[in-house]
N, CA and C atoms as an extended XYZ file, in Angstrom:
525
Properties=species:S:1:pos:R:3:atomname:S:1:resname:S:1:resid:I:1 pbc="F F F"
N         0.245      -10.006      -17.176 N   UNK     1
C         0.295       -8.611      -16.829 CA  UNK     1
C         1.270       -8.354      -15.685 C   UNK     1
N         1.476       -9.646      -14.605 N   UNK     2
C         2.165       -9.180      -13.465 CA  UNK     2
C         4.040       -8.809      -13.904 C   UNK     2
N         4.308       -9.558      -14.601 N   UNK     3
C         5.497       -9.377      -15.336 CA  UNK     3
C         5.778       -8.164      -16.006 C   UNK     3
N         4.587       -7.770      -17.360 N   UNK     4
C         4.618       -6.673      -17.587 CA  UNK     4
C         5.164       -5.716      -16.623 C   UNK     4
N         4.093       -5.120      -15.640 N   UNK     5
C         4.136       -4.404      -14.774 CA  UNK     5
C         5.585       -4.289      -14.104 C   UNK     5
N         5.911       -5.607      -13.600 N   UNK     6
C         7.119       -5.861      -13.222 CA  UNK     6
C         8.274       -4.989      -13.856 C   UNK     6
N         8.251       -5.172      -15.131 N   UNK     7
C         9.176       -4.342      -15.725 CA  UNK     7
C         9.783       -3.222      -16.305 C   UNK     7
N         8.348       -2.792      -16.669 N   UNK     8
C         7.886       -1.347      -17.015 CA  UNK     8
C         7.611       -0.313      -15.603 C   UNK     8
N         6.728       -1.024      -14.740 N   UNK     9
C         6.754        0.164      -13.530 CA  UNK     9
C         7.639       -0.101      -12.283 C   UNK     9
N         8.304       -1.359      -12.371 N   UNK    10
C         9.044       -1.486      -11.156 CA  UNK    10
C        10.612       -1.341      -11.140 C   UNK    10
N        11.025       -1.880      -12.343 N   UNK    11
C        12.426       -2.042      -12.481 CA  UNK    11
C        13.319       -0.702      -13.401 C   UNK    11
N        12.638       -0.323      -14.038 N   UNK    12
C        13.116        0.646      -14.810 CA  UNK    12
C        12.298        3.083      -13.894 C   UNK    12
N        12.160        2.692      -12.515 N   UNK    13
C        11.812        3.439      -12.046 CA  UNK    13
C        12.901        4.333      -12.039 C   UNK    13
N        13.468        5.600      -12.401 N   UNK    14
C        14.941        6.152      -11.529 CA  UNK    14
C        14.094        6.671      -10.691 C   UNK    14
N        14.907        6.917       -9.226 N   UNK    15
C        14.367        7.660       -8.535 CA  UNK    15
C        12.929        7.107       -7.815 C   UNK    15
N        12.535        6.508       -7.913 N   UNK    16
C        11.295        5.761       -7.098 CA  UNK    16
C        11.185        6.222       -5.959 C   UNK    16
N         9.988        6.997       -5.564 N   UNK    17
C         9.747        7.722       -4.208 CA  UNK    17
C         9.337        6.396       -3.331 C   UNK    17
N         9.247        5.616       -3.598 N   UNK    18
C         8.907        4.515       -2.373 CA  UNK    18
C        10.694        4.219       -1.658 C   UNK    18
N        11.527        4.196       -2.641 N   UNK    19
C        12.977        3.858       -1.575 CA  UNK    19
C        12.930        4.839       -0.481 C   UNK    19
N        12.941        6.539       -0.611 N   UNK    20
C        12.972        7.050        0.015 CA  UNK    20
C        11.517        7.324        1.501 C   UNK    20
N        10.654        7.204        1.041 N   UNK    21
C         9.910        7.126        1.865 CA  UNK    21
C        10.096        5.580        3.009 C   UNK    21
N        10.445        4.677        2.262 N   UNK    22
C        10.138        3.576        2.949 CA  UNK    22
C        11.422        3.837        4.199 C   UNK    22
N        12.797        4.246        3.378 N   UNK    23
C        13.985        4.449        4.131 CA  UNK    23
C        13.429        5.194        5.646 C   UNK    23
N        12.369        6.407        4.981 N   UNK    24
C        12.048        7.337        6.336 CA  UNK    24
C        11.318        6.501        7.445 C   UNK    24
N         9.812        5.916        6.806 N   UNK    25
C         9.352        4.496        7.500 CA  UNK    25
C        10.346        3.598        8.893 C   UNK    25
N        11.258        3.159        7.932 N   UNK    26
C        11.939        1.955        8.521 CA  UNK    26
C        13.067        2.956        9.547 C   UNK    26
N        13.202        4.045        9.385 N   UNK    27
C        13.847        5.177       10.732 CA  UNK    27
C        13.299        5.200       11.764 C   UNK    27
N        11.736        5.105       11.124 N   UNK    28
C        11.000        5.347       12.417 CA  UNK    28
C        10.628        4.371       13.439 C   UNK    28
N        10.996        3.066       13.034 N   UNK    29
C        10.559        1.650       13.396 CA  UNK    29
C        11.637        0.793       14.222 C   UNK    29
N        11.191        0.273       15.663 N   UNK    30
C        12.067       -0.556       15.431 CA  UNK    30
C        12.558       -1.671       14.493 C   UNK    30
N        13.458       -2.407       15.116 N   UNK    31
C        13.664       -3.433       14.105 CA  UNK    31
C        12.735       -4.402       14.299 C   UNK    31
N        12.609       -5.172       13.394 N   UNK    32
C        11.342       -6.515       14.142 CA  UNK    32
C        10.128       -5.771       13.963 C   UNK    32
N         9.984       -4.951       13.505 N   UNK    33
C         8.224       -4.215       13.758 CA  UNK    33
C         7.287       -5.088       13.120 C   UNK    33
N         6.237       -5.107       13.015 N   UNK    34
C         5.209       -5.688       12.658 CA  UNK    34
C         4.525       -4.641       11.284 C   UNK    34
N         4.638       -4.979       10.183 N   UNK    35
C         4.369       -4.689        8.802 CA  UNK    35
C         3.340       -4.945        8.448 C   UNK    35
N         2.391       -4.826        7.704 N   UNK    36
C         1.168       -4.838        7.236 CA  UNK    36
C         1.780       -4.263        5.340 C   UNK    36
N         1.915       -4.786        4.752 N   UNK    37
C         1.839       -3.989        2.973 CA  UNK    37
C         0.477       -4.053        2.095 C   UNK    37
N         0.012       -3.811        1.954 N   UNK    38
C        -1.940       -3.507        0.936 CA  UNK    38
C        -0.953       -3.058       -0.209 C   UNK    38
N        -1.511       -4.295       -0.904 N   UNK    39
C        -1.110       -3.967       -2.298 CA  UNK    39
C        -0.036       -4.183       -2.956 C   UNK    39
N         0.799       -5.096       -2.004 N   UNK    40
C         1.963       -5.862       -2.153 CA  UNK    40
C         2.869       -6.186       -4.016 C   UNK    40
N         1.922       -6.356       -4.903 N   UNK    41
C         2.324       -6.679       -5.819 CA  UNK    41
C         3.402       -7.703       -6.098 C   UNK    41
N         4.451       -7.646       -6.717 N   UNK    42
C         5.423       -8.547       -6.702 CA  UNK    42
C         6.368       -8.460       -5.975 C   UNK    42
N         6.451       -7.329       -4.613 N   UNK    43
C         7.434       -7.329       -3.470 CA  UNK    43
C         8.501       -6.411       -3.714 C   UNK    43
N         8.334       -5.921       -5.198 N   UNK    44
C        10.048       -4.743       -5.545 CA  UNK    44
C         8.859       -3.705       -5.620 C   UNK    44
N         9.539       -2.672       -5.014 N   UNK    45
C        10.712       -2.764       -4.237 CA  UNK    45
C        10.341       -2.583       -3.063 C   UNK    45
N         9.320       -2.361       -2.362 N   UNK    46
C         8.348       -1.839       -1.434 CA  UNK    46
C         8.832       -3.286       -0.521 C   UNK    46
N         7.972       -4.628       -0.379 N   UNK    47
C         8.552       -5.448        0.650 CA  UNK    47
C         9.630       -5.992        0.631 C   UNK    47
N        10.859       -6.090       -0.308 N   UNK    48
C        11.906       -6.558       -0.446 CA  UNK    48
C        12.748       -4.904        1.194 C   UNK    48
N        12.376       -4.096        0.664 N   UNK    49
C        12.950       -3.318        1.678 CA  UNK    49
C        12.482       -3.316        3.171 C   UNK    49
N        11.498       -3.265        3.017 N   UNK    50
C        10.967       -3.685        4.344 CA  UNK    50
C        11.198       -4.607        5.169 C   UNK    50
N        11.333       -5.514        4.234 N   UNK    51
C        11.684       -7.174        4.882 CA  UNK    51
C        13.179       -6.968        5.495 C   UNK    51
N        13.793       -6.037        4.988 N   UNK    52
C        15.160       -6.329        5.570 CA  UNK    52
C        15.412       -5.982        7.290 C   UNK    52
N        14.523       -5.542        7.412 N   UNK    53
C        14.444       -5.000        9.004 CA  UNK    53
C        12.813       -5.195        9.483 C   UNK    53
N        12.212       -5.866        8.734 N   UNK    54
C        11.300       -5.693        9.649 CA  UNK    54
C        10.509       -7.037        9.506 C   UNK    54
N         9.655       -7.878       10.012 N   UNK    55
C         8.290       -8.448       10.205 CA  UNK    55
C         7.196       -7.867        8.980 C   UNK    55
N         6.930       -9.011        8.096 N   UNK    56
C         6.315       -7.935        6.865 CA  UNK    56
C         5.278       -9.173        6.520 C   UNK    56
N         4.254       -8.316        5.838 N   UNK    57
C         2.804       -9.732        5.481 CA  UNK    57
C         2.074       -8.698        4.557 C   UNK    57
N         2.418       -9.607        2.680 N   UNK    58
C         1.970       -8.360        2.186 CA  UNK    58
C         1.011       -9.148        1.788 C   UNK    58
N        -0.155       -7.753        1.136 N   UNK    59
C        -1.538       -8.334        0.653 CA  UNK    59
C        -1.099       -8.141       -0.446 C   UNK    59
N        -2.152       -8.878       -1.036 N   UNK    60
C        -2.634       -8.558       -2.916 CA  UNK    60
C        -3.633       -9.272       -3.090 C   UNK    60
N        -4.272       -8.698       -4.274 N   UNK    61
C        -5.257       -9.584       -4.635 CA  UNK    61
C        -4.981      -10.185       -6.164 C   UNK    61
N        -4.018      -10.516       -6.258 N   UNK    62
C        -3.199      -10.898       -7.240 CA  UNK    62
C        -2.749      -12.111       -7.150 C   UNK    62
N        -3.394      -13.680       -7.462 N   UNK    63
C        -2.059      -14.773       -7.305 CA  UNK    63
C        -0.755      -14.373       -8.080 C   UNK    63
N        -0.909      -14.099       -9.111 N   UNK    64
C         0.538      -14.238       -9.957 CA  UNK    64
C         1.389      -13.069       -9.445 C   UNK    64
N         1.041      -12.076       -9.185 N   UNK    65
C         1.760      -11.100       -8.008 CA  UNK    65
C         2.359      -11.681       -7.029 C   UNK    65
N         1.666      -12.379       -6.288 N   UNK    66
C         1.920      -12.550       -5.125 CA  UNK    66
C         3.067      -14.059       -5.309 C   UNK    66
N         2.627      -14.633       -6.354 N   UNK    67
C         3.831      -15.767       -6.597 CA  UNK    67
C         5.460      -15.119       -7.013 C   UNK    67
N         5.237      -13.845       -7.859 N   UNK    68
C         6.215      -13.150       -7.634 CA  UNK    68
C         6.590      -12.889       -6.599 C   UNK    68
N         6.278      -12.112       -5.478 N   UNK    69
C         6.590      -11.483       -4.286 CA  UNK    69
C         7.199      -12.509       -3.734 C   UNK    69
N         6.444      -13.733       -3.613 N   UNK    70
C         7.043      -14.725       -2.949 CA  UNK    70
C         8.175      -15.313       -3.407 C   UNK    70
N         8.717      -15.221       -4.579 N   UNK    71
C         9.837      -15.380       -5.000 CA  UNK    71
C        11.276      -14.425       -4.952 C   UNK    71
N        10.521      -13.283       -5.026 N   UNK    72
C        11.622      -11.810       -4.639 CA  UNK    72
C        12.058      -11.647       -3.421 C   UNK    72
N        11.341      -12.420       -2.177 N   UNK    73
C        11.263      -12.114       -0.834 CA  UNK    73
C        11.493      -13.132        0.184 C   UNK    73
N        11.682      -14.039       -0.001 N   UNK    74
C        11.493      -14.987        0.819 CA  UNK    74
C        11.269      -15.006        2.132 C   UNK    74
N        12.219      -13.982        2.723 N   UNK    75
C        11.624      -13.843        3.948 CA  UNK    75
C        10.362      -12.755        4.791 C   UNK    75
N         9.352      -12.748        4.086 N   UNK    76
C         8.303      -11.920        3.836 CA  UNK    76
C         7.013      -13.380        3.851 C   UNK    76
N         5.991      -12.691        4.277 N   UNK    77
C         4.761      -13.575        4.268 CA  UNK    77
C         4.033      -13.033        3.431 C   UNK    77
N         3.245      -13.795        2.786 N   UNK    78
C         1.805      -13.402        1.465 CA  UNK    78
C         0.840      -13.574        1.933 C   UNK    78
N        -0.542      -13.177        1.427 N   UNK    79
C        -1.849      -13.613        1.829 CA  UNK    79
C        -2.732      -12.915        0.353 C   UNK    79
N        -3.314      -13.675       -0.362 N   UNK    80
C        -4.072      -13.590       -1.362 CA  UNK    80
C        -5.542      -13.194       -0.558 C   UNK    80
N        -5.831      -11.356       -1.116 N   UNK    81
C        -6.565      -10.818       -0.520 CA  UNK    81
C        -7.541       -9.725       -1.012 C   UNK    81
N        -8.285       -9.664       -0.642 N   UNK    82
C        -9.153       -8.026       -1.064 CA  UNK    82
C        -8.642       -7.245        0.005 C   UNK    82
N        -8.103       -6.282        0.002 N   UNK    83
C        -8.047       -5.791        1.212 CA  UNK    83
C        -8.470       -4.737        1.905 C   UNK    83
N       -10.090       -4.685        1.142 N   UNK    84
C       -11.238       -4.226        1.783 CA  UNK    84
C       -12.531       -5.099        2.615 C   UNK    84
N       -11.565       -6.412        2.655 N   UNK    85
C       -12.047       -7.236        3.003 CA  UNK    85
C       -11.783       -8.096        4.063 C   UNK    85
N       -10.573       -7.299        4.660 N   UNK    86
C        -9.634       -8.223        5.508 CA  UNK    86
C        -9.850       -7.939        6.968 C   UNK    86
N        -9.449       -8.626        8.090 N   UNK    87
C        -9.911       -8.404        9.372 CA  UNK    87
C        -8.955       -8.757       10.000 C   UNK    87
N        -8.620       -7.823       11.429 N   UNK    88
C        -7.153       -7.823       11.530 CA  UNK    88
C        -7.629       -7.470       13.333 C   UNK    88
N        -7.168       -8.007       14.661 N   UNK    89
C        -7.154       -7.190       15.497 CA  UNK    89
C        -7.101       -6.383       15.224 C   UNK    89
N        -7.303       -5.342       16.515 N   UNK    90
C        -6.642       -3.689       17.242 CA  UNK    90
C        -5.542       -3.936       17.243 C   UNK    90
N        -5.003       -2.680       16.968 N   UNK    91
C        -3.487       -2.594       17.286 CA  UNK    91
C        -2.197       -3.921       16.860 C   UNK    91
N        -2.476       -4.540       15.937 N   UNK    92
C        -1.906       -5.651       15.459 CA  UNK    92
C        -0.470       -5.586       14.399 C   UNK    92
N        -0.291       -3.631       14.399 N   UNK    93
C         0.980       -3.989       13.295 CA  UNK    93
C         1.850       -2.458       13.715 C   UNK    93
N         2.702       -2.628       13.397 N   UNK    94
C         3.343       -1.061       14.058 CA  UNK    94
C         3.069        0.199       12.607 C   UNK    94
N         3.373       -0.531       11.241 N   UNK    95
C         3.354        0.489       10.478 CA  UNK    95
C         2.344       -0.558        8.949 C   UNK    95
N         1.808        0.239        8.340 N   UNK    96
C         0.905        0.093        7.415 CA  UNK    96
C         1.223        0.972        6.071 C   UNK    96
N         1.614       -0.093        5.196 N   UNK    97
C         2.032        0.505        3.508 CA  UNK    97
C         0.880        0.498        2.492 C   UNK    97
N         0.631        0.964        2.197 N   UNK    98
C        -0.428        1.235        0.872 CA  UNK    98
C         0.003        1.918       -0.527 C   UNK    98
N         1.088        1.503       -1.195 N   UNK    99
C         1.695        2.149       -2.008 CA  UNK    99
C         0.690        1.742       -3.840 C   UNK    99
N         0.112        2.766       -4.448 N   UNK   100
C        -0.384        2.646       -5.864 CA  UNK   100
C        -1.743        1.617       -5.682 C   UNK   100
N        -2.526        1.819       -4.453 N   UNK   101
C        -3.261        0.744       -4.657 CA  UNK   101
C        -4.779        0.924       -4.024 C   UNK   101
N        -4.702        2.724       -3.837 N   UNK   102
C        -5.698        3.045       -2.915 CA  UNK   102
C        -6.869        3.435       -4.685 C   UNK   102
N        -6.016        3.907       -5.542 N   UNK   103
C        -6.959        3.920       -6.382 CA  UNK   103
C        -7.342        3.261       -7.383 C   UNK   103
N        -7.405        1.825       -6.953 N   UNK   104
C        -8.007        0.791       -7.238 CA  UNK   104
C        -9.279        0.094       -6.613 C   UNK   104
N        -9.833        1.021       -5.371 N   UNK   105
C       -10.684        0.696       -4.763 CA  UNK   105
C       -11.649        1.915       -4.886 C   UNK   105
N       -13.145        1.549       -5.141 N   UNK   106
C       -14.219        2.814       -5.283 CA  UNK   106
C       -14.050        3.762       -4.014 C   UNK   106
N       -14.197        4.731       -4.580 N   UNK   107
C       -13.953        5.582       -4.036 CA  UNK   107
C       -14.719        5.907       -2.498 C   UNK   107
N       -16.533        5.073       -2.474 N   UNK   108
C       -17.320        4.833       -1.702 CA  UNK   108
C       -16.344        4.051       -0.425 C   UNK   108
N       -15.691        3.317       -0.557 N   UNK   109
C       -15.269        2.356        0.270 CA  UNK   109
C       -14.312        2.994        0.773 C   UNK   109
N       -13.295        3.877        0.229 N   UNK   110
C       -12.187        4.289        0.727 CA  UNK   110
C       -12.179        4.693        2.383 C   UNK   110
N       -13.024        5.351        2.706 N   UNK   111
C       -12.864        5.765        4.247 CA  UNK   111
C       -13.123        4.506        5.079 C   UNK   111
N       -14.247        3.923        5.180 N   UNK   112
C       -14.182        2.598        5.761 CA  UNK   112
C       -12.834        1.955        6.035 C   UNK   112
N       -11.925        1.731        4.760 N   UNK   113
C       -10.611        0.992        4.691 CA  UNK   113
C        -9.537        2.136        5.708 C   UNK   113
N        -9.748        3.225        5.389 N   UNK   114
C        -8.839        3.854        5.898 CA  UNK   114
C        -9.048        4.163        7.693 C   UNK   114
N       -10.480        3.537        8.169 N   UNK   115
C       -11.075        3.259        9.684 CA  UNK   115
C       -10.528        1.899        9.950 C   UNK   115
N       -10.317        0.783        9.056 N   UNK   116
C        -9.763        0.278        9.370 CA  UNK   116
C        -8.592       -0.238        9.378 C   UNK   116
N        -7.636        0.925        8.983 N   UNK   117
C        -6.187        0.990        9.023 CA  UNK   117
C        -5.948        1.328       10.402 C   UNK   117
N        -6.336        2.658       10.297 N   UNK   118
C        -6.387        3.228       11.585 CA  UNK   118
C        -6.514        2.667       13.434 C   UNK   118
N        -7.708        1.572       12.882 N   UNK   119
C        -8.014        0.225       13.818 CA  UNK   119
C        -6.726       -0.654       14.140 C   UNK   119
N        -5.901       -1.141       12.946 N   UNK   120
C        -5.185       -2.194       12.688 CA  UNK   120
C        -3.887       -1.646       13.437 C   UNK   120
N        -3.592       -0.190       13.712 N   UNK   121
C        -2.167        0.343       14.003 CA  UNK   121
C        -2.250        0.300       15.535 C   UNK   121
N        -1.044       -0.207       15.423 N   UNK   122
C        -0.801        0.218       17.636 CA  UNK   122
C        -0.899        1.633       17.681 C   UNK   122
N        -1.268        2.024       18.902 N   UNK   123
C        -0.877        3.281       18.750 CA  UNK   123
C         0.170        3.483       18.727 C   UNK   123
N         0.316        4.981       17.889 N   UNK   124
C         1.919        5.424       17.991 CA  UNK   124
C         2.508        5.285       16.134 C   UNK   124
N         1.317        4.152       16.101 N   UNK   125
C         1.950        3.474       14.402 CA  UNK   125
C         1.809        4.630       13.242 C   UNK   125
N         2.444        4.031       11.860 N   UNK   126
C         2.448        4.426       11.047 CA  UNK   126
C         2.067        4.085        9.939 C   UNK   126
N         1.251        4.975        8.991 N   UNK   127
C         0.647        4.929        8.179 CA  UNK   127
C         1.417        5.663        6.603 C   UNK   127
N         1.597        4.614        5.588 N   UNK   128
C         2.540        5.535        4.289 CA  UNK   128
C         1.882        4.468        3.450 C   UNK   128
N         1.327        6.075        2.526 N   UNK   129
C         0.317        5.639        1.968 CA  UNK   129
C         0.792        6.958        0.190 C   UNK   129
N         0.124        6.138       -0.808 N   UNK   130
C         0.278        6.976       -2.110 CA  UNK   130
C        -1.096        7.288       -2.175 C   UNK   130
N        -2.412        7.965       -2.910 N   UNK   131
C        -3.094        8.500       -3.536 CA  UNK   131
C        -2.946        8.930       -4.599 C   UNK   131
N        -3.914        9.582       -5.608 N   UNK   132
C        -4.242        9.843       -6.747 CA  UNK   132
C        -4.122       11.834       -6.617 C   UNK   132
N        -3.331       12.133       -7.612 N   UNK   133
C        -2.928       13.451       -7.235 CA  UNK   133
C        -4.252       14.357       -8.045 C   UNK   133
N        -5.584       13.686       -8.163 N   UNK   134
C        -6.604       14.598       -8.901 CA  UNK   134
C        -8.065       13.720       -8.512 C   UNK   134
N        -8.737       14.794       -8.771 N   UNK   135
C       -10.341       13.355       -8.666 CA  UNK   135
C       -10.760       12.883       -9.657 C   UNK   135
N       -11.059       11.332       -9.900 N   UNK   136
C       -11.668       10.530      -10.264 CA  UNK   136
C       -12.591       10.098      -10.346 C   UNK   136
N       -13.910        9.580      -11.536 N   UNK   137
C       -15.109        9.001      -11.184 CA  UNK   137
C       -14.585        7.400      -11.228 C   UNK   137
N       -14.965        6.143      -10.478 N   UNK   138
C       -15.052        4.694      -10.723 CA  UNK   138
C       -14.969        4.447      -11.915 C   UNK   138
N       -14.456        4.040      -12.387 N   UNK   139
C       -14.350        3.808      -13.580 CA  UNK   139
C       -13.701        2.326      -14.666 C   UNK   139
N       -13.319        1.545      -15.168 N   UNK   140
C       -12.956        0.578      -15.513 CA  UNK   140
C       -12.066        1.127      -17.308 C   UNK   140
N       -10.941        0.841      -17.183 N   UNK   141
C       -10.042        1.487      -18.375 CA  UNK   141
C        -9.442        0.324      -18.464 C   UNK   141
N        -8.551        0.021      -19.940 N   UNK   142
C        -7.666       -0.947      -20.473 CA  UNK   142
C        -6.916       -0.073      -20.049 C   UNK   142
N        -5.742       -1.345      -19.060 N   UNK   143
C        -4.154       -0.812      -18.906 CA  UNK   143
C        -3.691       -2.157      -19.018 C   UNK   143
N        -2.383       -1.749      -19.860 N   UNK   144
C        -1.672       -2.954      -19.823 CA  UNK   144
C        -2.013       -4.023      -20.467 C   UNK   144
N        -3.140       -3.843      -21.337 N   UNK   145
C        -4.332       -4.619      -21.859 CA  UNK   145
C        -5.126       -5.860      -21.257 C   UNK   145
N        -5.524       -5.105      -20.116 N   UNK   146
C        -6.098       -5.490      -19.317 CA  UNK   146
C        -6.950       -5.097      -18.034 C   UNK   146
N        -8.953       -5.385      -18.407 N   UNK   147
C        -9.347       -4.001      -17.653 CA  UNK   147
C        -8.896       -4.249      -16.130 C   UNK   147
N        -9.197       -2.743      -15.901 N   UNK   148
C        -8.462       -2.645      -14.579 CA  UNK   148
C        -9.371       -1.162      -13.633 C   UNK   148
N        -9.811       -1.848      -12.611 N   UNK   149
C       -10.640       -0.655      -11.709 CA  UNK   149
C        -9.479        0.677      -11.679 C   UNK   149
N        -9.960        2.124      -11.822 N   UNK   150
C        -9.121        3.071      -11.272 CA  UNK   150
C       -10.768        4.068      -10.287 C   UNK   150
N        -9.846        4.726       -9.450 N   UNK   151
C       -10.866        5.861       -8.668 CA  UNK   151
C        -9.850        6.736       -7.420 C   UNK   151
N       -10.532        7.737       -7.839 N   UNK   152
C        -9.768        8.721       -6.813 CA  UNK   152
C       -10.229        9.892       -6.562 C   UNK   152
N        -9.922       10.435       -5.502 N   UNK   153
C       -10.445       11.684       -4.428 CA  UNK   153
C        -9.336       12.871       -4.714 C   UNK   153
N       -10.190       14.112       -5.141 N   UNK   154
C        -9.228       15.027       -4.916 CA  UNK   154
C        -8.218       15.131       -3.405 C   UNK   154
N        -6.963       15.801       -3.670 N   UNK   155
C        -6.297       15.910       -2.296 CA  UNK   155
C        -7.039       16.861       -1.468 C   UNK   155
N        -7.632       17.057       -1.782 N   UNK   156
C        -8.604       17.700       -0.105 CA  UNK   156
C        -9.479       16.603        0.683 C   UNK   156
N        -9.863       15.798       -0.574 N   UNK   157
C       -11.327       14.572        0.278 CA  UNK   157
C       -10.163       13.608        1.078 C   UNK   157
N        -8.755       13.379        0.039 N   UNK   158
C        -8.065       12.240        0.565 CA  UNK   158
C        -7.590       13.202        2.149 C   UNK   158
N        -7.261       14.003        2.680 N   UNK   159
C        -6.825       14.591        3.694 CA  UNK   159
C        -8.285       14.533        4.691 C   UNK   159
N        -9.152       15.034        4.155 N   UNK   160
C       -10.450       15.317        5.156 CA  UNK   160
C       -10.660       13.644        5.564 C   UNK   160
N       -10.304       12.659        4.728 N   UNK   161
C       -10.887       11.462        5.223 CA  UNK   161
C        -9.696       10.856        6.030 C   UNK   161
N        -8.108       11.038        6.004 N   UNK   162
C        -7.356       10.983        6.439 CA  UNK   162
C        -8.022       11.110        7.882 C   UNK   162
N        -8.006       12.205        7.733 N   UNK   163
C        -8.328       13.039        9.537 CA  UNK   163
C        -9.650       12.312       10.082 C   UNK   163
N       -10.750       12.217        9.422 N   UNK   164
C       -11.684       11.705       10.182 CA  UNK   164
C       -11.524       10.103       10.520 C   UNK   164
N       -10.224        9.671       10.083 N   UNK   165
C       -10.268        8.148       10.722 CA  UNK   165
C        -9.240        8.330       11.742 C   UNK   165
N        -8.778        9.335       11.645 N   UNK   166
C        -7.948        9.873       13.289 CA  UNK   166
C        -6.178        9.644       12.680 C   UNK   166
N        -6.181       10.107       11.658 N   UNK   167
C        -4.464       10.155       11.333 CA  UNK   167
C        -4.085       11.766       11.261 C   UNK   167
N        -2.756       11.956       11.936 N   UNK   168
C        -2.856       13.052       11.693 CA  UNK   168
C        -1.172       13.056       10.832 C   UNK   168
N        -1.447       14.158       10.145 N   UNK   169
C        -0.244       13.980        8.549 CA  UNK   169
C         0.929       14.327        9.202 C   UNK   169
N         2.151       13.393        9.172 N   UNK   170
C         3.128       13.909        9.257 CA  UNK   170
C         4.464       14.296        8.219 C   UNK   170
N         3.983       13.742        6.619 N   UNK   171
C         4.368       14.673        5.263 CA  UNK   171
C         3.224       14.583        4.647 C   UNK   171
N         2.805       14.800        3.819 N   UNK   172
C         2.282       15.097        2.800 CA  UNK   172
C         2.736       15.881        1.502 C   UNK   172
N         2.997       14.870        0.757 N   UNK   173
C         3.961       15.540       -0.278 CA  UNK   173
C         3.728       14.752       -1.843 C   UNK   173
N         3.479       15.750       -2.790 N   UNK   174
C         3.390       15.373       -3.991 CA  UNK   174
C         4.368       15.189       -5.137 C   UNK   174
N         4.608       13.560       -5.440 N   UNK   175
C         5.328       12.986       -5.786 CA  UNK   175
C         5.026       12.537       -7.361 C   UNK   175
């Protein structure tokens, strides 16, 4: 499946809102920053860009993902992960990516994770993150032929929970 994916949602994207967002990201950063990626996948295009300027350590809970990534990236770190599960100092990373991967986690858990994003950022840091542009019940669907968790919060719950872990939006924009 990681291949699949690979090719169908990563390589054949025009226009991929992650170049541009990440471009805005990495404006805001020094160089050398300290990276955090949730949800890393196979590293295109999300840590391959990152990596070029910055300190980067992506999650997944994917080996064969992550053997990709590690091959696309070399200079990038992996960690085979849940990453509702992970434990990180205070203040331990300057900016935090979550790209296609928040609605893969129940929807119950989501704020917790997003308290401890919030935890994980120096202050000052940054948070770029995708969501689900409608609400979702938990659910388990064939994709790719292969089941796969989906769940998601209308854009009002994803904003109200935004705010109550203390982020405050600086785009918000539907992509």
């Amino acid at each position: 499946m990681a291949e699949q994916y690979l090719a169908t949602f990563v390589n054949d994207i025009p226009d991929d809102p992650r170049i541009r967002f990440i471009g805005e990201l990495t404006a805001r950063l020094p160089a050398g920053a300290r990276v955090l990626e949730l949800g890393c996948g196979a590293g295109i295009p999300g840590t391959a860009l990152l990596a070029r300027h910055h300190d980067v350590l992506g999650i997944d809970i994917s080996a064969t993902q992550l053997s990709l990534a590690a091959r696309h990236v070399p200079n990038a770190r992996f960690r085979k992960a849940d990453m509702t599960s992970l434990a990180f100092p205070d203040s331990s990373f300057d900016a935090i990516t979550a790209f296609y991967c928040f609605n893969h986690i129940p929807r119950a858990e989501q704020p917790q994770l997003l308290a401890d994003i919030a935890r994980w950022l120096r202050p000052g840091g940054y948070f770029l993150a995708s969501f689900g542009n409608g609400a979702s019940d938990d659910t388990v669907e064939t994709w790719l032929s292969v089941p796969m968790f989906f769940a998601s919060h209308a854009p009002a719950v994803n904003r109200a929970n935004l705010s109550a872990a203390g982020f405050t939006l600086l785009i918000d924009e539907v992509v």
